[in-house]
mmCIF file of C-alpha atoms and ligand atoms in Angstrom:
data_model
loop_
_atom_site.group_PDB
_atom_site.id
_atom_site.type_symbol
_atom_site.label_atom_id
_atom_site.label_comp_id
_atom_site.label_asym_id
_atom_site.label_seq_id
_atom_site.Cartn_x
_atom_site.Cartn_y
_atom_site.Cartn_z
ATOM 1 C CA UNK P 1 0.000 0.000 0.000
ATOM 2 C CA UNK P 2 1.158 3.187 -0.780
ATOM 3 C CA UNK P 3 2.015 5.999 1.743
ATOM 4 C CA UNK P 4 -0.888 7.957 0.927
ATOM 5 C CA UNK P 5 -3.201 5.147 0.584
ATOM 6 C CA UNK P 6 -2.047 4.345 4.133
ATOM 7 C CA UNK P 7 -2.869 7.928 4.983
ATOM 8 C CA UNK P 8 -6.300 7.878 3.382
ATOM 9 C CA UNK P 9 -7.187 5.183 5.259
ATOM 10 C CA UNK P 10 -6.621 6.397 8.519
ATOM 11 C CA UNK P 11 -8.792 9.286 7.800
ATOM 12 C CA UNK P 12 -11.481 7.215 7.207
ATOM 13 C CA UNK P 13 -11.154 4.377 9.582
ATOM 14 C CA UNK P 14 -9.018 6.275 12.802
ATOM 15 C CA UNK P 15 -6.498 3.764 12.185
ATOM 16 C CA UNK P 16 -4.143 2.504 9.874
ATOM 17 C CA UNK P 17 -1.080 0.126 9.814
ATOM 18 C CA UNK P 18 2.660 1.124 8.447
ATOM 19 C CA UNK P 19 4.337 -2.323 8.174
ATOM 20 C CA UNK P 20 7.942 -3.026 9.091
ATOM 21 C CA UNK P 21 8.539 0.661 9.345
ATOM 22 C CA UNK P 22 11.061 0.216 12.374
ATOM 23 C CA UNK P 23 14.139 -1.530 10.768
ATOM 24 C CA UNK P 24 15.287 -4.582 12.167
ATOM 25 C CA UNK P 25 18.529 -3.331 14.101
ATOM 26 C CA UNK P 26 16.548 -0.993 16.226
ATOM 27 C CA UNK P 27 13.988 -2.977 16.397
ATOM 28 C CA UNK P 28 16.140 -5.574 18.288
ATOM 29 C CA UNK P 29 17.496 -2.582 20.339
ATOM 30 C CA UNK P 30 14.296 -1.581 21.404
ATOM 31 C CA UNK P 31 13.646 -4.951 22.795
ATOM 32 C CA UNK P 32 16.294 -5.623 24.629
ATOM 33 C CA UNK P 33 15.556 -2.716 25.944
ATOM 34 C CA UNK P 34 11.796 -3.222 27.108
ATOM 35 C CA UNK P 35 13.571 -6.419 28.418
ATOM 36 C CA UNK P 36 15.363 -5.184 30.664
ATOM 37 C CA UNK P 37 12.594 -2.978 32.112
ATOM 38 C CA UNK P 38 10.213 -5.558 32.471
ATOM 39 C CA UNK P 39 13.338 -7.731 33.965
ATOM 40 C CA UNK P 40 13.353 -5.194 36.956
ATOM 41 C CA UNK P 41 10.104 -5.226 37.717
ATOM 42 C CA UNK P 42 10.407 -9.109 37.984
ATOM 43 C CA UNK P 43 13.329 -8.889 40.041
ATOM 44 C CA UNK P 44 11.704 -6.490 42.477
ATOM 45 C CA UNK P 45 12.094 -3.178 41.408
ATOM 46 C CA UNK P 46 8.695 -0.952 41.874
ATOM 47 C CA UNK P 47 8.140 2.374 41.071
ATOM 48 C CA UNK P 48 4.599 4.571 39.996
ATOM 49 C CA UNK P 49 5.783 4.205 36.054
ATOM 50 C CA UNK P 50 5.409 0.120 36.390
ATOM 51 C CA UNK P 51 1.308 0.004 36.628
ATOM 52 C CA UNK P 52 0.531 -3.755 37.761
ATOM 53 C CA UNK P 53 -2.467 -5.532 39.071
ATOM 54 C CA UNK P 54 -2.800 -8.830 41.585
ATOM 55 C CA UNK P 55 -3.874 -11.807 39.266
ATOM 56 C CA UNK P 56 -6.237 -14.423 41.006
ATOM 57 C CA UNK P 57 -4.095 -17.193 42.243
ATOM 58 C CA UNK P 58 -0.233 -15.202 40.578
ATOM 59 C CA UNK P 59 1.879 -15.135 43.420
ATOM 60 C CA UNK P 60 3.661 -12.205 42.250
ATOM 61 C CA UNK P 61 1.737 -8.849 40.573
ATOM 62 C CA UNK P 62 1.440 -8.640 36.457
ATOM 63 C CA UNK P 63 3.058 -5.530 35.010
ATOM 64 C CA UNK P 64 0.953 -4.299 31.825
ATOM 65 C CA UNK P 65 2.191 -1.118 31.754
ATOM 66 C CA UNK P 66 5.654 1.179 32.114
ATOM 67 C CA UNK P 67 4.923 5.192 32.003
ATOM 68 C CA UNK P 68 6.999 7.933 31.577
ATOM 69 C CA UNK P 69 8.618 5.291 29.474
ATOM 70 C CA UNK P 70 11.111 7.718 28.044
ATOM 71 C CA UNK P 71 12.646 8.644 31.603
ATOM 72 C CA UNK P 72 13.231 4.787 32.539
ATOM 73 C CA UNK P 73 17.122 5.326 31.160
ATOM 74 C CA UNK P 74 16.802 3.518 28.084
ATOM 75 C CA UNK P 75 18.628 5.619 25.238
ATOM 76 C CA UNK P 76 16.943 3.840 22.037
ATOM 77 C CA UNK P 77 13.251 4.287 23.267
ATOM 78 C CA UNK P 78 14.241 7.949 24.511
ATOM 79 C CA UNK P 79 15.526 8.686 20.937
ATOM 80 C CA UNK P 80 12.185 7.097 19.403
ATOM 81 C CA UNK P 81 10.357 9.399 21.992
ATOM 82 C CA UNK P 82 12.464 12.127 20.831
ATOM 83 C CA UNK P 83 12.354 12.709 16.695
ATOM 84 C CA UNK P 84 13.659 9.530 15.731
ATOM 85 C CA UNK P 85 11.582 7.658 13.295
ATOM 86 C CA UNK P 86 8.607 8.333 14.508
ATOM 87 C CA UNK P 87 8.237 12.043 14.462
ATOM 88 C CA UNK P 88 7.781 11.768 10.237
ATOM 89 C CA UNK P 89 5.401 9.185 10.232
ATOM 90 C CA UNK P 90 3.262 10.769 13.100
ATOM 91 C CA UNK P 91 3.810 14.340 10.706
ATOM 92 C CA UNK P 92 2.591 12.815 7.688
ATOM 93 C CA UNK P 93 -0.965 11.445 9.412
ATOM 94 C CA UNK P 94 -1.432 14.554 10.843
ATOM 95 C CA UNK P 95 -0.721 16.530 8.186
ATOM 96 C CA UNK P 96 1.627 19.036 9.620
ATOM 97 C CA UNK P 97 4.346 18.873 12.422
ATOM 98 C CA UNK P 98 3.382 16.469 15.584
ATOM 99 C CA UNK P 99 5.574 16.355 18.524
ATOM 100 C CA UNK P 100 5.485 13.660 21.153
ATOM 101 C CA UNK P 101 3.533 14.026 24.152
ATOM 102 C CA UNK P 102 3.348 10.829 26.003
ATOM 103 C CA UNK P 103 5.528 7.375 25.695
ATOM 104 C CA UNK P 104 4.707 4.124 27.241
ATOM 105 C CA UNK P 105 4.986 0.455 26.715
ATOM 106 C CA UNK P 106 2.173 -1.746 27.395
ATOM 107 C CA UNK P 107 2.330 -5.626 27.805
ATOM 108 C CA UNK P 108 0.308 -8.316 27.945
ATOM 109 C CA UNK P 109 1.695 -11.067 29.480
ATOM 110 C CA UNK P 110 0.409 -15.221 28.924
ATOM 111 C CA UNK P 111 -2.977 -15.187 30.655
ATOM 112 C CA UNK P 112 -3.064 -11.417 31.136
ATOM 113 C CA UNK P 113 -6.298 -9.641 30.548
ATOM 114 C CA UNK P 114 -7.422 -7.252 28.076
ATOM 115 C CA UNK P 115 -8.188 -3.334 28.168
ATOM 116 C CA UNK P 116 -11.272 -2.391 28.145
ATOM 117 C CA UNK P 117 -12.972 -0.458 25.192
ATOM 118 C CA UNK P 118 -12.307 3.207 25.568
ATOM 119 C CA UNK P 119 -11.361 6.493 23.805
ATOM 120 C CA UNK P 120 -8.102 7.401 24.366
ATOM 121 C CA UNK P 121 -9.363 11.280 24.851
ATOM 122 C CA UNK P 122 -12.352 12.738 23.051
ATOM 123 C CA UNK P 123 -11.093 16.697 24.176
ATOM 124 C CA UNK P 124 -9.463 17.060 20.569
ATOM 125 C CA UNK P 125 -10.160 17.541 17.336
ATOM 126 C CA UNK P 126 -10.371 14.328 14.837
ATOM 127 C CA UNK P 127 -6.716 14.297 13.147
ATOM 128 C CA UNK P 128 -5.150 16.275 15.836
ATOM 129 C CA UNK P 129 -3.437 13.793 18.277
ATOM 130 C CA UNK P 130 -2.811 9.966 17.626
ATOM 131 C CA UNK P 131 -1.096 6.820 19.073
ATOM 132 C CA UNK P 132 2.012 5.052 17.219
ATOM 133 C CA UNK P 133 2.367 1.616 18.481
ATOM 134 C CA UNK P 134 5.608 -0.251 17.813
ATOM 135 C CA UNK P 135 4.975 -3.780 17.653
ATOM 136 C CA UNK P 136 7.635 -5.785 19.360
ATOM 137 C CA UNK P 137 5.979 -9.061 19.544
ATOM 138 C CA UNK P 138 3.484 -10.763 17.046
ATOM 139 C CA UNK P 139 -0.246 -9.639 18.051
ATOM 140 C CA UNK P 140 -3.175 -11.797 16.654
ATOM 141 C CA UNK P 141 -6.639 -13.100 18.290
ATOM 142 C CA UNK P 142 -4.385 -15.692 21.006
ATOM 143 C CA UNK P 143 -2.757 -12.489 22.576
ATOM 144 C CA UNK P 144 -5.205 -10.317 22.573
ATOM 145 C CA UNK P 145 -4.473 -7.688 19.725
ATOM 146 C CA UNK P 146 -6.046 -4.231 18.885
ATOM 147 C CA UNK P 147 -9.686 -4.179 17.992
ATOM 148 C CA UNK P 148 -11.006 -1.144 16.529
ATOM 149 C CA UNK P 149 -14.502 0.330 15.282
ATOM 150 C CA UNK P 150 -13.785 1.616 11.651
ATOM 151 C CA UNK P 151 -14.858 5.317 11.917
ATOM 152 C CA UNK P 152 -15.797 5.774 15.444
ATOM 153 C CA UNK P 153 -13.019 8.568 15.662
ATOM 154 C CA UNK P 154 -15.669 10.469 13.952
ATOM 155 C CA UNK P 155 -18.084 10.009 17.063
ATOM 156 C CA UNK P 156 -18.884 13.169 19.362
ATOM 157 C CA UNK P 157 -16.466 13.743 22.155
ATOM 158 C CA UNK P 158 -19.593 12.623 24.268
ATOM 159 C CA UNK P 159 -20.323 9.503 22.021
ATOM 160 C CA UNK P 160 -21.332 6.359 24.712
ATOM 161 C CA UNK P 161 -18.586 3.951 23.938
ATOM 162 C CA UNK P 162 -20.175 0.935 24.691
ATOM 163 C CA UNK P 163 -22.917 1.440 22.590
ATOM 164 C CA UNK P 164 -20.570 1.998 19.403
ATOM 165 C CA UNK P 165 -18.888 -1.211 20.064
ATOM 166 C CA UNK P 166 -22.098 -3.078 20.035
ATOM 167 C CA UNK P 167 -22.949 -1.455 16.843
ATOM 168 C CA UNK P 168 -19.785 -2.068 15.057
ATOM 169 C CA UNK P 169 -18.597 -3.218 13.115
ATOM 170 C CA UNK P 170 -15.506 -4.521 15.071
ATOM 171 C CA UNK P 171 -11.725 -4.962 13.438
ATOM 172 C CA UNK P 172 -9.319 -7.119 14.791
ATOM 173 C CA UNK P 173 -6.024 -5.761 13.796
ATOM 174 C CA UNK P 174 -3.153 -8.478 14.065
ATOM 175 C CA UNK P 175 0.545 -7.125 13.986
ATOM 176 C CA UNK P 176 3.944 -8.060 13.307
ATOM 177 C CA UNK P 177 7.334 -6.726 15.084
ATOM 178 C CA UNK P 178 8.442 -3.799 13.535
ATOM 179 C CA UNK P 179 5.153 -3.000 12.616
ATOM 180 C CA UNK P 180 3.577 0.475 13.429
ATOM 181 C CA UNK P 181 0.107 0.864 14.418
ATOM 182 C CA UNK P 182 -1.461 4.186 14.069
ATOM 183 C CA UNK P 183 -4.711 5.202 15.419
ATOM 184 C CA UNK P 184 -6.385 8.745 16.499
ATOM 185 C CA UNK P 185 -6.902 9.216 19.576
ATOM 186 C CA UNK P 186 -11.137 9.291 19.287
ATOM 187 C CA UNK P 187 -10.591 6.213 18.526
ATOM 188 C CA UNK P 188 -13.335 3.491 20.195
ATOM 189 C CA UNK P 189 -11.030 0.107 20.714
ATOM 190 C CA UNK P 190 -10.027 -2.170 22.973
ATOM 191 C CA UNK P 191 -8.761 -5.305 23.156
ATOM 192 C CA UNK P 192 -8.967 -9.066 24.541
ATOM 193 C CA UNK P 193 -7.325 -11.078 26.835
ATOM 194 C CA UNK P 194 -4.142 -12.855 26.291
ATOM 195 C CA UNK P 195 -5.201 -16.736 25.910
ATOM 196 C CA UNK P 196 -2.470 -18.480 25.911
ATOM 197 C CA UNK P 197 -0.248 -16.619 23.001
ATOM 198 C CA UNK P 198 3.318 -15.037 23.231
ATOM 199 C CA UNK P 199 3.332 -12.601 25.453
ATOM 200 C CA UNK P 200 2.431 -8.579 23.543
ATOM 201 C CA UNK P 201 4.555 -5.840 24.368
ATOM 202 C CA UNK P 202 4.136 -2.275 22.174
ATOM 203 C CA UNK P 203 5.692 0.841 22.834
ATOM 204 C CA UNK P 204 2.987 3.337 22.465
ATOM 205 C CA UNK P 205 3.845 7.077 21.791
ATOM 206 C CA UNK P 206 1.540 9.722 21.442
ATOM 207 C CA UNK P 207 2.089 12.943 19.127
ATOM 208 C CA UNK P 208 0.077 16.025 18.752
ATOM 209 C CA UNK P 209 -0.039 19.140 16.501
ATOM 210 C CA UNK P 210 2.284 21.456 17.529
ATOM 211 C CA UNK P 211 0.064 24.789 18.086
ATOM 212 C CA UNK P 212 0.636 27.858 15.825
ATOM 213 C CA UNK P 213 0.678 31.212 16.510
ATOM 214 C CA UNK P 214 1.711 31.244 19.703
ATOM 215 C CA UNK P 215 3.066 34.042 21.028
ATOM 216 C CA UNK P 216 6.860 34.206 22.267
HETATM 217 NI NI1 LIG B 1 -6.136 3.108 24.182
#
C-alpha cells in the first residue's frame, strides 16, 4: 500500500497500519531494551511508572504497563520518543508537524487480561493527536491484539462507547514486530485477553499538533 493510501485510510477508519517501518537493528534494540525494564520489575524493582495488578491465584503482581517510558534510562526508546523515526510518520498522518507528548509500553503477558474499550481522549479535534504503536511481539486473536470500530473517531467527544462497540462493526487488527500501528486518539477500541499466546509488548507514543501562533 502506498504511503498515501495508508494515509487515506486512517482518515477514514481512525487507524491505519505502516508495516515493518522500524528496521530490524533498532527494532532488536528496542527490545532488549523493554527487556530489561520488564526484567526489573520481575526482580523487584517498583516504582509509579510500572502500573501492575494482583492476578487471582499469581503469586507475584502482572506488570501491563511502564509510564513515563522515556525517563526509565533507556537511550533507544528515549531517541524514538524524541524525533527519531517516529516524528515523520506521526507528521505525515497529521498533516503538519506532531511532537510527542506521552511514551509508554504496554504488555500483555500469557494469561493477562485485556483493556477495556475506551477512547483514548475525546477533548481534541479528529486528526489532531494519535497513538504510534511499535509492535515488538506478534499480536493476533491468542494475545489479545487491537480491535477497533472503523470510523468511530468520527463520534462526538460525548459519544457512549459501549454502545458503538455493540454497533460495530468490530476490526481485529493483528501485527507483526516492527510494525507500526497508528490510530487517532477518538478512537473506540479495545482489546482481549491474552489466551495463551506469546506474550504482547508495544511501545505506544503519542504525538500532537504542535500549536501555531503562539506568542513568544
Ligand atoms: Ni487506548
Amino acid at each position: 500500500m502506498t504511503a498515501n493510501a495508508l494515509v487515506e485510510q486512517f482518515r477514514n477508519n481512525g487507524f491505519a497500519v505502516a508495516r515493518r517501518h522500524v528496521d530490524p537493528d533498532l527494532l532488536s534494540a528496542l527490545e532488549h531494551e523493554a527487556r530489561e525494564l520488564i526484567s526489573r520489575f520481575a526482580d523487584g524493582y517498583r516504582s509509579d511508572d510500572f502500573w501492575c495488578y494482583e492476578g487471582p491465584g499469581r503469586p507475584l503482581p502482572i506488570l501491563y504497563r511502564i509510564h513515563n517510558l522515556e525517563k526509565q534510562g533507556m537511550p533507544r526508546i528515549r531517541e524514538l520518543f524524541s524525533g527519531g523515526v517516529l516524528e515523520g510518520l506521526a507528521s505525515r498522518f497529521l498533516g503538519r508537524l506532531g511532537r510527542s507528548t506521552v511514551c509508554a509500553m504496554v504488555v500483555k503477558t500469557n494469561g493477562g487480561a485485556g483493556v477495556p474499550w475506551h477512547r483514548d481522549r475525546a477533548d481534541v479535534p479528529q486528526g489532531t493527536a494519535l497513538n504510534l504503536s511499535v509492535y515488538l511481539d506478534p499480536s493476533d486473536a491468542s494475545n489479545g491484539c487491537f480491535e477497533a470500530v472503523p470510523g468511530s473517531h468520527r463520534l462526538l467527544d460525548d459519544a457512549d462507547v459501549e454502545l458503538a462497540r455493540q454497533r460495530g462493526p468490530r476490526v481485529l487488527v493483528s501485527a507483526n514486530p516492527g510494525d507500526v500501528l497508528i490510530h487517532d486518539v477518538r478512537l473506540v477500541h479495545g482489546s482481549g485477553d491474552n489466551t495463551g499466546g506469546v506474550e504482547r509488548r508495544s511501545i505506544i507514543t503519542e504525538f500532537a499538533v504542535v500549536a501555531s501562533g503562539g506568542s513568544a
